[in-house]
Coordinates of C-alpha atoms in Angstrom, one line a residue:
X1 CA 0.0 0.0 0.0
X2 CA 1.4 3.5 -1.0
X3 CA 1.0 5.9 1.6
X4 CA 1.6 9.8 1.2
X5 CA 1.6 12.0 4.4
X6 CA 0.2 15.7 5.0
X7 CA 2.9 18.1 5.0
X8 CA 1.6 21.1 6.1
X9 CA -2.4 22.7 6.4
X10 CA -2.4 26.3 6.9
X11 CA -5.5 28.9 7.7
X12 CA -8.3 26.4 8.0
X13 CA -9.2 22.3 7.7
X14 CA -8.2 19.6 5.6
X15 CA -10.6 16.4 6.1
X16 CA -10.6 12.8 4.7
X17 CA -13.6 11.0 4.0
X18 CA -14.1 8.0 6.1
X19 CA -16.5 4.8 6.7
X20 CA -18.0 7.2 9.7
X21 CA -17.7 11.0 8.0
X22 CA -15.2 13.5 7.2
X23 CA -12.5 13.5 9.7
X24 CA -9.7 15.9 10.2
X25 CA -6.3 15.2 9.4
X26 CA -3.3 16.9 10.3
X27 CA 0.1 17.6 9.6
X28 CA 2.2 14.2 9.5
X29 CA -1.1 12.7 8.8
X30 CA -0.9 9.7 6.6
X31 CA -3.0 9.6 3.7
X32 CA -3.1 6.9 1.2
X33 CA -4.2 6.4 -2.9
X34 CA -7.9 6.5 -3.1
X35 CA -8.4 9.0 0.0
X36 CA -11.1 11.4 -0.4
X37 CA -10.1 14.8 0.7
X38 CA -11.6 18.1 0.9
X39 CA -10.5 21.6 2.6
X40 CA -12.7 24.3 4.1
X41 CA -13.5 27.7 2.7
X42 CA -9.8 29.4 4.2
X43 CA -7.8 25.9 4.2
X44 CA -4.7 25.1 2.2
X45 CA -3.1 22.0 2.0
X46 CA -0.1 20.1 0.9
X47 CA 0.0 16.6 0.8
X48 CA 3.0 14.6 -0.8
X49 CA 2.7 11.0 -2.2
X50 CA 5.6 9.3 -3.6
X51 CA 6.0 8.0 -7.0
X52 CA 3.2 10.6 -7.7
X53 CA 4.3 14.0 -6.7
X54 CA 3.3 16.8 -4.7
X55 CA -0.2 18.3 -4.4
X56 CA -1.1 21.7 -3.0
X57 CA -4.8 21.6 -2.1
X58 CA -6.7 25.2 -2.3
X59 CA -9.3 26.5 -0.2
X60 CA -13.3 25.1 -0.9
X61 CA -11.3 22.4 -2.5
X62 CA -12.3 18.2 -3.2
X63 CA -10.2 15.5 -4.3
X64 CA -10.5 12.3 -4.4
X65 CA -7.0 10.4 -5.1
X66 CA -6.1 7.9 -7.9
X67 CA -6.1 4.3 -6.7
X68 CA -3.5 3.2 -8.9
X69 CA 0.5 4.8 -8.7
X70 CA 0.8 3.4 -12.2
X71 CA -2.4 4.9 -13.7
X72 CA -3.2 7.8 -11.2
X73 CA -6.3 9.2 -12.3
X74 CA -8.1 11.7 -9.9
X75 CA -10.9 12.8 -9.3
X76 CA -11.6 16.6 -8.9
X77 CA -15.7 17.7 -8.2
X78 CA -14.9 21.2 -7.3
X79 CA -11.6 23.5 -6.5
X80 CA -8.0 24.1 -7.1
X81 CA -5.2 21.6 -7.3
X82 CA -1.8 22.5 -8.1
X83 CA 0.5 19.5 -8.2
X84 CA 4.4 19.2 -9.3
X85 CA 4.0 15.2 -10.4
X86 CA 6.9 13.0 -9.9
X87 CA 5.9 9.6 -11.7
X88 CA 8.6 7.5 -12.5
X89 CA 9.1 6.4 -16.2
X90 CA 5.9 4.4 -17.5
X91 CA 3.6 6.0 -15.4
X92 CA 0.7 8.2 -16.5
X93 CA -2.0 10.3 -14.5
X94 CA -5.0 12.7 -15.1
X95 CA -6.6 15.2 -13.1
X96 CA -10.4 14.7 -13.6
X97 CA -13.5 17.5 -13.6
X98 CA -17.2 17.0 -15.2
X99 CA -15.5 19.2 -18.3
X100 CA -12.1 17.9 -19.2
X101 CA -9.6 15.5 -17.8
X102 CA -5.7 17.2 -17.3
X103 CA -3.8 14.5 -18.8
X104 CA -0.7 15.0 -16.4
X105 CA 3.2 14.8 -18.3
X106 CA 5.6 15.2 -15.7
X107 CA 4.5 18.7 -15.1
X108 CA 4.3 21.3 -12.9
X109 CA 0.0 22.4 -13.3
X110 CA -2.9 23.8 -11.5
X111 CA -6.4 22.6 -12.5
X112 CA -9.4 25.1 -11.3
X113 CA -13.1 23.9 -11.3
X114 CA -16.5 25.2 -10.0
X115 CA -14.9 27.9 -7.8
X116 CA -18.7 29.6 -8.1
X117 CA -18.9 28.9 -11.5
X118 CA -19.1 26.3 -14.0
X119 CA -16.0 27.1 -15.6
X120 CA -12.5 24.9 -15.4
X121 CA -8.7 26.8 -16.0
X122 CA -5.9 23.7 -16.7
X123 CA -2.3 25.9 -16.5
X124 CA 1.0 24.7 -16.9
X125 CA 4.2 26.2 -15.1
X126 CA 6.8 23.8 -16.6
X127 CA 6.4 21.1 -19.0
X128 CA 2.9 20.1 -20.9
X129 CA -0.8 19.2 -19.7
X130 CA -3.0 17.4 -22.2
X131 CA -7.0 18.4 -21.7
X132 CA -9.1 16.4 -22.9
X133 CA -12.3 17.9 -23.0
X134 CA -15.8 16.4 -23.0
X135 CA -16.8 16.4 -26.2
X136 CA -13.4 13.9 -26.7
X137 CA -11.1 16.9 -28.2
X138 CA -7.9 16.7 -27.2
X139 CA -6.0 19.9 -26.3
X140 CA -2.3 20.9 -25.6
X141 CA -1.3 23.0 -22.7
X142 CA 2.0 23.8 -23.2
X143 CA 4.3 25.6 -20.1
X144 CA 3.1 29.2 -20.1
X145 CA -0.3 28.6 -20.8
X146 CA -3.8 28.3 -19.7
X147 CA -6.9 26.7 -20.9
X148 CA -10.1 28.3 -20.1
X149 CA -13.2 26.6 -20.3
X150 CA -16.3 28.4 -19.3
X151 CA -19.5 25.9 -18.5
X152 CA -21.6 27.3 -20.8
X153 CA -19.5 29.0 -23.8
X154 CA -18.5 26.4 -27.3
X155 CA -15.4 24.6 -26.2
X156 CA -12.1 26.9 -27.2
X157 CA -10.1 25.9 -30.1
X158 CA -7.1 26.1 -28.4
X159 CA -5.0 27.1 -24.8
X160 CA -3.6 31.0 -24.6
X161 CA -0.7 32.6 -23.2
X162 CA -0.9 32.1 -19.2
X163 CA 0.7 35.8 -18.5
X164 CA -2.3 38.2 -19.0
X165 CA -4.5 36.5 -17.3
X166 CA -2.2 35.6 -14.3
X167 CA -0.9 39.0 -13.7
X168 CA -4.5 40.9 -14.0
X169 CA -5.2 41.3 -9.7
X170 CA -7.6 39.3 -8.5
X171 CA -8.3 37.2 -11.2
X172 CA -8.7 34.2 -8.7
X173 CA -5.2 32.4 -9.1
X174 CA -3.5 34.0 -5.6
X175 CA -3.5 30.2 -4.7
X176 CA -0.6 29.1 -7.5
X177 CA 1.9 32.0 -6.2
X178 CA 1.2 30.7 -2.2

């Protein structure tokens, strides 16, 4: 069984989902592949899992973890994930919403979803994301930029330079720079 542990939580809660409820966890916690976790409205998390990476959990945040450290695929419902993967050659993972999936490359990436709206944001810091999106396009995300996919709008053509967007004040990504 692969086991991660909870690094740090800062400025509110970060709870697992067990057989009996949500139930706090704190730092030096161990958490494990499959784990259901979510933070409250001011919490920030990092959690680090080996063979996978290291995941920084924003506020108002669930995520549910891959089962499998040689296909990690998780599961995202709402929030902000930011996570510097570490898989080991021959490994492949995904980030999932109810939009797109993050197809994860040995990045450096946030994915944002739901955070009051319907719309999802996949942006890469270093390396390349591939989004699939739900009508089965496939879409690069190359280091530098973002995809934005609002709920309701036609699916975009393609990702756009990260910079603009990132620097306007707040647009919402405070989370990736903390």
């Amino acid at each position: 069984i692969i086991k991660g542990k909870v690094i740090n939580v800062r400025d509110g809660k970060l709870e697992r989902l067990e057989s009996d409820g949500w139930k706090q966890l704190a730092q030096s916690s161990e958490v494990f592949l499959g784990d259901k976790l979510r933070t409250d409205k001011k919490g920030l998390a990092t959690i680090e899992m080996p063979q996978i990476g290291r995941f920084v959990i924003g506020p108002d945040s669930e995520i549910e973890l891959g089962k499998d450290n040689k296909d990690f695929k998780a599961d995202m419902p709402r929030g902000a994930v930011w996570l510097n993967a570490k898989f080991p050659k021959g490994t492949k993972g995904s980030i999932t919403t109810s939009l797109a999936t993050a197809g994860i490359r040995g990045t450096k990436f946030s994915v944002f979803y739901g955070r009051g709206t319907q719309d999802l944001c996949v942006c890469t810091c270093i390396g390349s994301v591939e989004a699939t999106l739900n009508n089965g396009k496939t879409l690069p995300v190359p280091k530098g930029n973002i995809l934005i996919i609002k709920g309701d709008a036609p699916m975009p053509e393609k990702a756009e330079s990260a910079l603009p967007i990132l620097s306007g004040k707040g647009a919402g990504f405070d989370f990736c720079f903390n």
